[in-house]
Every structure is written in C-alpha cells, then in structure tokens.
GROMACS .gro file of N, CA, C and O in nm:
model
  380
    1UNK      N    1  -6.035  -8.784   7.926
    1UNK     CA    2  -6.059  -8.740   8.060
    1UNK      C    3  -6.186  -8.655   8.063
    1UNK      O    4  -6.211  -8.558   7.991
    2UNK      N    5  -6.264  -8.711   8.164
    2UNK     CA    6  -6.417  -8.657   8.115
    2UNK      C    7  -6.391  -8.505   8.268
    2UNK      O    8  -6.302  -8.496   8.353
    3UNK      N    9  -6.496  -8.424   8.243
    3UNK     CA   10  -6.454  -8.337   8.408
    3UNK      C   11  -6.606  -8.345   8.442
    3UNK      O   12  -6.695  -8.289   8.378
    4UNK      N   13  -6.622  -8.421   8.549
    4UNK     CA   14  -6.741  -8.464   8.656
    4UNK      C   15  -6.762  -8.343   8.738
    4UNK      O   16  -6.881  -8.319   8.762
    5UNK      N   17  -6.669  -8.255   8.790
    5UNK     CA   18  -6.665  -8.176   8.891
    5UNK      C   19  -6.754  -8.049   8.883
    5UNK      O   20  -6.722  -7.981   8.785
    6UNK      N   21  -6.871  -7.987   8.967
    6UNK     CA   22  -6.948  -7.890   8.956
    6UNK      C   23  -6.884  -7.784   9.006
    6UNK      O   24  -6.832  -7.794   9.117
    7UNK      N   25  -6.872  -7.630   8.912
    7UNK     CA   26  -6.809  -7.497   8.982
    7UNK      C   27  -6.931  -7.525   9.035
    7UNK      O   28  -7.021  -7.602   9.001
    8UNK      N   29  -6.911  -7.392   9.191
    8UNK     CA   30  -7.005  -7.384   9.200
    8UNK      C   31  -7.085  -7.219   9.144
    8UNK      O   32  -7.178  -7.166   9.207
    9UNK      N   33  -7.015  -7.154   8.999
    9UNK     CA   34  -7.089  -7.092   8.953
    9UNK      C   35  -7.201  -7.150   8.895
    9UNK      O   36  -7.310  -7.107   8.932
   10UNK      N   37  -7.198  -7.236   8.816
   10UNK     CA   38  -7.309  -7.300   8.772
   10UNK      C   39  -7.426  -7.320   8.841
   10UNK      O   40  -7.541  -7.303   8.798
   11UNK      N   41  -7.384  -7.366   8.978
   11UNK     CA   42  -7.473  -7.439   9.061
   11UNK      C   43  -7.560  -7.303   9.118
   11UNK      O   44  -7.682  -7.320   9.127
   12UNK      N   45  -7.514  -7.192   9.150
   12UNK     CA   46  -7.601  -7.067   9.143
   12UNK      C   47  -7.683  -7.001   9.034
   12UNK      O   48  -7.784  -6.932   9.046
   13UNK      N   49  -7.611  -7.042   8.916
   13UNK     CA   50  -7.705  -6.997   8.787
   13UNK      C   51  -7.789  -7.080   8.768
   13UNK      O   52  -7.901  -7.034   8.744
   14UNK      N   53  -7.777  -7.208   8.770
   14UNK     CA   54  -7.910  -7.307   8.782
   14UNK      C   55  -8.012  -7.271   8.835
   14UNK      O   56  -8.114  -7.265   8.767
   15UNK      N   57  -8.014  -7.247   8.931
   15UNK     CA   58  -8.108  -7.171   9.028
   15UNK      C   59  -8.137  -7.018   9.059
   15UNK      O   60  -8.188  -6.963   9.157
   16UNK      N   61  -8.089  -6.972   8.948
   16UNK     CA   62  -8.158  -6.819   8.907
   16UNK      C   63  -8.292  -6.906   8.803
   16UNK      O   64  -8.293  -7.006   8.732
   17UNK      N   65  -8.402  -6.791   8.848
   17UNK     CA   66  -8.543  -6.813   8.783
   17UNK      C   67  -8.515  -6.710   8.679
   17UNK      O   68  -8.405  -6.656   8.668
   18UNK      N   69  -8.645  -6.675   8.581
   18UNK     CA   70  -8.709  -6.565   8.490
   18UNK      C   71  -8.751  -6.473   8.524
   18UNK      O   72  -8.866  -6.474   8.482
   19UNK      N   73  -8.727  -6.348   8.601
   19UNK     CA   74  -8.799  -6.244   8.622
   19UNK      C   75  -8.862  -6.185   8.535
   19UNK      O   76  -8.814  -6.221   8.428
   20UNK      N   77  -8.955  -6.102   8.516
   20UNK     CA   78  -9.096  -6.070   8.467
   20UNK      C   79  -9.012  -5.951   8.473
   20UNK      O   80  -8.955  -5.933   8.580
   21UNK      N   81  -8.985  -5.834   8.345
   21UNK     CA   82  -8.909  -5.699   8.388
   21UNK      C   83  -9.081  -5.600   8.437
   21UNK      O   84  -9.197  -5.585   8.400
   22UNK      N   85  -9.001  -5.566   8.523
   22UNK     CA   86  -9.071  -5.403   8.606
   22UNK      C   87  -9.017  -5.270   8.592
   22UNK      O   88  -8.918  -5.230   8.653
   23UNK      N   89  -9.073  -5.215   8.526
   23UNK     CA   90  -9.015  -5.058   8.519
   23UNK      C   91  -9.024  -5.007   8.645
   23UNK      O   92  -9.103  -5.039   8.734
   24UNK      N   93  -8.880  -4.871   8.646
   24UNK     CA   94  -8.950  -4.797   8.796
   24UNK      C   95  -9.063  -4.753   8.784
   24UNK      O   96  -9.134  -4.778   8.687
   25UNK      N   97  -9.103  -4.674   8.890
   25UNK     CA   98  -9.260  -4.638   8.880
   25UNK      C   99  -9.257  -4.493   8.818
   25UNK      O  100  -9.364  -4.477   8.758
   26UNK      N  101  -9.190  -4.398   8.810
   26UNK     CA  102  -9.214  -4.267   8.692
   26UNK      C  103  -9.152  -4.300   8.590
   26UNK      O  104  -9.163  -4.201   8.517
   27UNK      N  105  -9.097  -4.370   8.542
   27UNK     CA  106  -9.059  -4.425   8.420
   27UNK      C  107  -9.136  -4.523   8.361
   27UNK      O  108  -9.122  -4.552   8.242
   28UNK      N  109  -9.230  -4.586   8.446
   28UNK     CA  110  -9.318  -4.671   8.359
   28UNK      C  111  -9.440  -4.578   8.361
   28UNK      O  112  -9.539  -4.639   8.319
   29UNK      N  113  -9.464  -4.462   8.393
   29UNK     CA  114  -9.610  -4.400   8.359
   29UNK      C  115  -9.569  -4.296   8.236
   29UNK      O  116  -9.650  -4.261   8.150
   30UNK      N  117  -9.430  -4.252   8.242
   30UNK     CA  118  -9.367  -4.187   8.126
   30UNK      C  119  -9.417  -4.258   7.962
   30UNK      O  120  -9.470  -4.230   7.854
   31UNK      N  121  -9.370  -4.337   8.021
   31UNK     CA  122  -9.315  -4.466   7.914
   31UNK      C  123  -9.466  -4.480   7.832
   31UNK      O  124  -9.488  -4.439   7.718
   32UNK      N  125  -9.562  -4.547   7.923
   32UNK     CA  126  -9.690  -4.561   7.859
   32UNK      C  127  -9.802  -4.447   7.792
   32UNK      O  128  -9.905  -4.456   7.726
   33UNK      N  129  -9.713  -4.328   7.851
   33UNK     CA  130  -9.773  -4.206   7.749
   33UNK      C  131  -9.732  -4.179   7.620
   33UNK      O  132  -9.798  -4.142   7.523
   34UNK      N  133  -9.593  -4.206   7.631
   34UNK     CA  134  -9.530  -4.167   7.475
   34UNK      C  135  -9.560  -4.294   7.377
   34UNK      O  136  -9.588  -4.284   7.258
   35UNK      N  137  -9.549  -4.423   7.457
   35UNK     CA  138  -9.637  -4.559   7.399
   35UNK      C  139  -9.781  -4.487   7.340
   35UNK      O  140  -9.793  -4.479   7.218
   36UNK      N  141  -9.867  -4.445   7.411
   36UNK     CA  142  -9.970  -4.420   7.370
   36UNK      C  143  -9.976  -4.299   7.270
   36UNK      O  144 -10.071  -4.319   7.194
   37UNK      N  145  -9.910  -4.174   7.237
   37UNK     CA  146  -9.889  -4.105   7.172
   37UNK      C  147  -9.843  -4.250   7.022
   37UNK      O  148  -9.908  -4.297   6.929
   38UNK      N  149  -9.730  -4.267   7.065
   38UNK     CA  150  -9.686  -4.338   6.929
   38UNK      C  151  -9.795  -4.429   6.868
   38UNK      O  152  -9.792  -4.445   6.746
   39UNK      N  153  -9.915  -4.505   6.960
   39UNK     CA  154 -10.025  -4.569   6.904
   39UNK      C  155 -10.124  -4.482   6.847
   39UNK      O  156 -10.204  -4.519   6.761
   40UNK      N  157 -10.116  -4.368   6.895
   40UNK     CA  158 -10.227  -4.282   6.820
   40UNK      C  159 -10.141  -4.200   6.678
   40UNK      O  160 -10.191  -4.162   6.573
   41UNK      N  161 -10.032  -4.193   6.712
   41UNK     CA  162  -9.989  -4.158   6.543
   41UNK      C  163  -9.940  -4.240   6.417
   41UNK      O  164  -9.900  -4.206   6.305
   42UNK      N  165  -9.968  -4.425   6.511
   42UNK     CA  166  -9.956  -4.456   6.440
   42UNK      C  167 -10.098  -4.505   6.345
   42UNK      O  168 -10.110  -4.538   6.227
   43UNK      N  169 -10.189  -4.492   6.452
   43UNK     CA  170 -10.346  -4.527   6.401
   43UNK      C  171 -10.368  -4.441   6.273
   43UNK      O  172 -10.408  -4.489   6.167
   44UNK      N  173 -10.334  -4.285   6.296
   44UNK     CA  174 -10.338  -4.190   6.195
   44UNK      C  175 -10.265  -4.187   6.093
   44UNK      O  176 -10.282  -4.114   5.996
   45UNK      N  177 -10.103  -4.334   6.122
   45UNK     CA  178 -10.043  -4.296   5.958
   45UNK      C  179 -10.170  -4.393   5.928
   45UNK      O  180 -10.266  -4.348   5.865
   46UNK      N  181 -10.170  -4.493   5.963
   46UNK     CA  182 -10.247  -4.592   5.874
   46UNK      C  183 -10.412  -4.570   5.826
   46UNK      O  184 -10.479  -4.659   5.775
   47UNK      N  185 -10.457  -4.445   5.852
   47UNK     CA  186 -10.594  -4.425   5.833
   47UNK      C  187 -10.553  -4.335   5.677
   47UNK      O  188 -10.617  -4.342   5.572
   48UNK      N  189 -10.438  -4.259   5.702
   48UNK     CA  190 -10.384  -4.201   5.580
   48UNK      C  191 -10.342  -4.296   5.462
   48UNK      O  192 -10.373  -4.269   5.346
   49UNK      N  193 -10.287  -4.381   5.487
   49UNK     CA  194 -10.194  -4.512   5.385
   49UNK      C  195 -10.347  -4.571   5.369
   49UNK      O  196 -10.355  -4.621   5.257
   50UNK      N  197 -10.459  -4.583   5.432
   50UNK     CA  198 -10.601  -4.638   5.363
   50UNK      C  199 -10.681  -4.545   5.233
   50UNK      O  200 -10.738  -4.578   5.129
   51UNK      N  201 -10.650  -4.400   5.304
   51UNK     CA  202 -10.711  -4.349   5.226
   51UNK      C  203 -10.656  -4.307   5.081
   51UNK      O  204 -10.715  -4.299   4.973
   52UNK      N  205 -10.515  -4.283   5.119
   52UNK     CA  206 -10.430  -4.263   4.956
   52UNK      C  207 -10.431  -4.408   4.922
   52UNK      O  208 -10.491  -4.404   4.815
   53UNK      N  209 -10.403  -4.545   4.945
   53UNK     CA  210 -10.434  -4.653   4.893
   53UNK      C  211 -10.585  -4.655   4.791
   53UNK      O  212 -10.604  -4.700   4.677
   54UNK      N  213 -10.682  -4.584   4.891
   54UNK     CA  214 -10.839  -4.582   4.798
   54UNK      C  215 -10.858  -4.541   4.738
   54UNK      O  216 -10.930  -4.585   4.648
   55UNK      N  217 -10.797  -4.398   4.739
   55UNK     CA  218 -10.755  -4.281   4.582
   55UNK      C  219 -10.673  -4.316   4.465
   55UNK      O  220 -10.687  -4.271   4.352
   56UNK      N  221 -10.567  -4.420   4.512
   56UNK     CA  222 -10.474  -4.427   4.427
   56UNK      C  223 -10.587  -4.576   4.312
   56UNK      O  224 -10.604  -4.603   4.193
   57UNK      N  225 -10.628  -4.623   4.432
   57UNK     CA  226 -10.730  -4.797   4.347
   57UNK      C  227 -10.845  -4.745   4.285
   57UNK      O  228 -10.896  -4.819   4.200
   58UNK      N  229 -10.898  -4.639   4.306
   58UNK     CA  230 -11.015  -4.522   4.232
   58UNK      C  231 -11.003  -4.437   4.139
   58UNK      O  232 -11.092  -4.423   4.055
   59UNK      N  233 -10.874  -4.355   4.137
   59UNK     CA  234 -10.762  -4.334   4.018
   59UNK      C  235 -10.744  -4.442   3.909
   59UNK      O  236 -10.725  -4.407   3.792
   60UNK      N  237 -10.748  -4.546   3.935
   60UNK     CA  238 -10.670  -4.631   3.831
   60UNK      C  239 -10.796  -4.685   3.789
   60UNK      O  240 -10.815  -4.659   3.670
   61UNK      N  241 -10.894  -4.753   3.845
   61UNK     CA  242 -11.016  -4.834   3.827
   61UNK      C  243 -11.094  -4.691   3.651
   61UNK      O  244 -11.131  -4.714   3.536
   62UNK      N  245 -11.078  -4.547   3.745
   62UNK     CA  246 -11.180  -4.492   3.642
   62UNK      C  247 -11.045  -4.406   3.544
   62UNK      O  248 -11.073  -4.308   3.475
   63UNK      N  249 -10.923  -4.454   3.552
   63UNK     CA  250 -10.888  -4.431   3.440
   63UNK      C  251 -10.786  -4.534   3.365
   63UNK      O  252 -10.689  -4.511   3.292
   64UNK      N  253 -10.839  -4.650   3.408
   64UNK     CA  254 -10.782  -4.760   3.316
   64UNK      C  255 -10.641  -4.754   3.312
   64UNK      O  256 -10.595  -4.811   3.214
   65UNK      N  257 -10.542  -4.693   3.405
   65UNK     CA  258 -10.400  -4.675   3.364
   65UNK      C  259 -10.370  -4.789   3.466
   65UNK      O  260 -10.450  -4.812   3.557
   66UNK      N  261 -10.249  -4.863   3.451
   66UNK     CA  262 -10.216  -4.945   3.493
   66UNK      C  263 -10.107  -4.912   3.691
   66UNK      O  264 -10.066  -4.808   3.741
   67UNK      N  265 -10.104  -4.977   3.713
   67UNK     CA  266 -10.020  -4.913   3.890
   67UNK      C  267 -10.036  -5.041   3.951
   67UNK      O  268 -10.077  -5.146   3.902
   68UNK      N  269  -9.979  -5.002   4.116
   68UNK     CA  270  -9.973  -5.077   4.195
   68UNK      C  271 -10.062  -5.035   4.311
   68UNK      O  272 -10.023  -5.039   4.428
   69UNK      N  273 -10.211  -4.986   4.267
   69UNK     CA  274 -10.297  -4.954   4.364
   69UNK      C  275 -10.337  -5.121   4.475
   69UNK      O  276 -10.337  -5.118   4.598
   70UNK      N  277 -10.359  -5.222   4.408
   70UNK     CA  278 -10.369  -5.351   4.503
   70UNK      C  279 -10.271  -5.380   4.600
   70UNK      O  280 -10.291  -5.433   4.709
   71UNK      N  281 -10.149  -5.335   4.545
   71UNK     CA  282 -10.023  -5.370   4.655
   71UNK      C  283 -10.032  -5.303   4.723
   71UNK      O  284 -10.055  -5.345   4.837
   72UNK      N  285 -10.022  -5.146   4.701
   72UNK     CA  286 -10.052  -5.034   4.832
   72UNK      C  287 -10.125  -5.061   4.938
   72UNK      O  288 -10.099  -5.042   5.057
   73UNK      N  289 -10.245  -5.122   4.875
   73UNK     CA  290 -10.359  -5.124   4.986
   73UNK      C  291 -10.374  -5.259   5.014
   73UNK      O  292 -10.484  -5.297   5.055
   74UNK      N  293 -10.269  -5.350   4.997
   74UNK     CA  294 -10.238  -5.442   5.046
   74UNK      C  295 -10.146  -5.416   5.136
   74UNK      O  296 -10.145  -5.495   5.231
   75UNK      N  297 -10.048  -5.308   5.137
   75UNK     CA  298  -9.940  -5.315   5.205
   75UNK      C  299  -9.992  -5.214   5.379
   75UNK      O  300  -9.968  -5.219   5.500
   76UNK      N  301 -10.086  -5.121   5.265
   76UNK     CA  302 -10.169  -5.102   5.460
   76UNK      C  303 -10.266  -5.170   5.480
   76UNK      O  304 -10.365  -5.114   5.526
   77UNK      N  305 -10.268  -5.232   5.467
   77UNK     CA  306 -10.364  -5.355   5.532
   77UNK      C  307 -10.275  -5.429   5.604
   77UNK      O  308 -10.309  -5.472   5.714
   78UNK      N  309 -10.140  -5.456   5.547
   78UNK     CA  310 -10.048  -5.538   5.663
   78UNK      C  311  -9.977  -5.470   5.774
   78UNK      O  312  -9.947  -5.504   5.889
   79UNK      N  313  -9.958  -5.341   5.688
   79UNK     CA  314  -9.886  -5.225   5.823
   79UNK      C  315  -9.987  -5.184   5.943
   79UNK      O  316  -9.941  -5.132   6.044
   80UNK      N  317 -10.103  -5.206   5.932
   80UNK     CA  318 -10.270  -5.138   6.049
   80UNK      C  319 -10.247  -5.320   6.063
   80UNK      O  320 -10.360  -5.331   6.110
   81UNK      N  321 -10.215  -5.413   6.062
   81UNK     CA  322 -10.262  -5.571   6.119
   81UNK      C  323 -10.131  -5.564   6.194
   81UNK      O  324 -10.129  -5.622   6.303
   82UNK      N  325 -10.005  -5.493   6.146
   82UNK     CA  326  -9.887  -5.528   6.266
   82UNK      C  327  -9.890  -5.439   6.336
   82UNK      O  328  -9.842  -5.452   6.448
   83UNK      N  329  -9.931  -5.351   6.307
   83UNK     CA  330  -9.913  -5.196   6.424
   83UNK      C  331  -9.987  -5.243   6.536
   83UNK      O  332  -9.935  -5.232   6.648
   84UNK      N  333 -10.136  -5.309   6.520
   84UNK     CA  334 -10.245  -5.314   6.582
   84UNK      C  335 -10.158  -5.449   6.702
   84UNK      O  336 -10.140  -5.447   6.823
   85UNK      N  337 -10.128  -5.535   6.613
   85UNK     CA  338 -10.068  -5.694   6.701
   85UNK      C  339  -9.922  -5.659   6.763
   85UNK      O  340  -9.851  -5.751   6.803
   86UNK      N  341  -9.878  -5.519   6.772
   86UNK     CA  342  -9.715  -5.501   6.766
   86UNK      C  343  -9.739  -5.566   6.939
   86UNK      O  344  -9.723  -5.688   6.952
   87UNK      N  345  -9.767  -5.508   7.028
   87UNK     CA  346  -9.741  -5.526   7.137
   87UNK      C  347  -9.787  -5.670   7.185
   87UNK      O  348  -9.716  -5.720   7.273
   88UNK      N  349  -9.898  -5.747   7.138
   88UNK     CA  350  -9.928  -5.877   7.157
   88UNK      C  351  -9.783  -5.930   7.102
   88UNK      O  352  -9.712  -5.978   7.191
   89UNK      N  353  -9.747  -5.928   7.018
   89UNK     CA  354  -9.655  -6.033   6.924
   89UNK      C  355  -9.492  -5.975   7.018
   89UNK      O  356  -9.388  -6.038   6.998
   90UNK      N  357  -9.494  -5.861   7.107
   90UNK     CA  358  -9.355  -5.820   7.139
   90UNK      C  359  -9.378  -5.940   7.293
   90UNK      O  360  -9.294  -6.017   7.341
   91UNK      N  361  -9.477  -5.921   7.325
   91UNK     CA  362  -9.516  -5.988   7.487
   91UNK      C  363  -9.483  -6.136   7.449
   91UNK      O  364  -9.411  -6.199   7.526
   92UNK      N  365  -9.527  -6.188   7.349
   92UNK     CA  366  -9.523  -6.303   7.304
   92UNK      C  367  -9.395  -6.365   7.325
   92UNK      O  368  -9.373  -6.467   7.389
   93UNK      N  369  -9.295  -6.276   7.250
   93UNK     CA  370  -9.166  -6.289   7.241
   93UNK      C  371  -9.075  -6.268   7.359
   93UNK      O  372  -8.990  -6.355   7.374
   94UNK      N  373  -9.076  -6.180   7.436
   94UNK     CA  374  -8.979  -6.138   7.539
   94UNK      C  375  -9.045  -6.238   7.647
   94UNK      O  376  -8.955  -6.311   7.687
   95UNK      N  377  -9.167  -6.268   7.709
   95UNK     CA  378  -9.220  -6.316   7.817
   95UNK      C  379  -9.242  -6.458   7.760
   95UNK      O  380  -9.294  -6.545   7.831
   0.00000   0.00000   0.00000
C-alpha cells in the first residue's frame, strides 16, 4: 500500500525559502567589534607563533641540535592562512 496523499504540512514547508540570517541592529554592531577585537588578537598571536617559530629555526640552524623548528613554522603558517580565510570559509559554509 503505497500513501499518495499530501499533509498539508509538507505542502507549506515546500514553500518555505532560505533566509539570509540578520542580526538585530545593536547586536550586530556589538558583535562586529568584539569580531574585530578577536581579529586583531588574533593577527598578534600569529605575528608571535612567526617570530618564536624564527628563533626557534635560528636556534637550531646555528646550533646544529636537532627540533621541530620546520613544523612550528609550518604550523603558523597554517594557523595566520586559517585565521586570515576563517570568515570567507564560515560564509562559504552557512550561506
């Protein structure tokens, strides 16, 4: 027994679209300050994770001891490429 018959919940959810979310309006000027705070501390971890990465690959280069100075400064090199793409790659996803 097959069921042919339409609720008509369906037939209203069919025809709901995608809304685009909108913040209220003092909550979205809130919002984009502490956004912007969090982009500027995060610019500053990663200017830090460059520079102990360069100390740590300058350390090792002039004293021949062995480490993981390449991975470090491999690994901020990937943490400053996602921090930088976070919000492209979140838009990407939700919209």
């Amino acid at each position: 027994m097959m069921f042919t018959a339409s609720l008509p919940v369906f037939d209203i959810l069919a025809q709901l679209t995608n809304p685009s979310p909108t913040a209220p309006p003092e909550f979205g000027e809130r919002m984009s300050t502490i956004f912007g705070f969090i982009r500027w501390a995060v610019v500053i971890a990663c200017a830090i994770g460059f520079m102990v990465a360069g100390a740590m690959l300058a350390y090792q280069r002039i004293g021949g001891g062995g480490g993981d100075a390449q991975g470090k400064l491999m690994g901020a090199m990937i943490g400053a490429g996602l921090s930088a793409a976070a919000v492209s790659i979140i838009n990407v996803l939700a919209f």
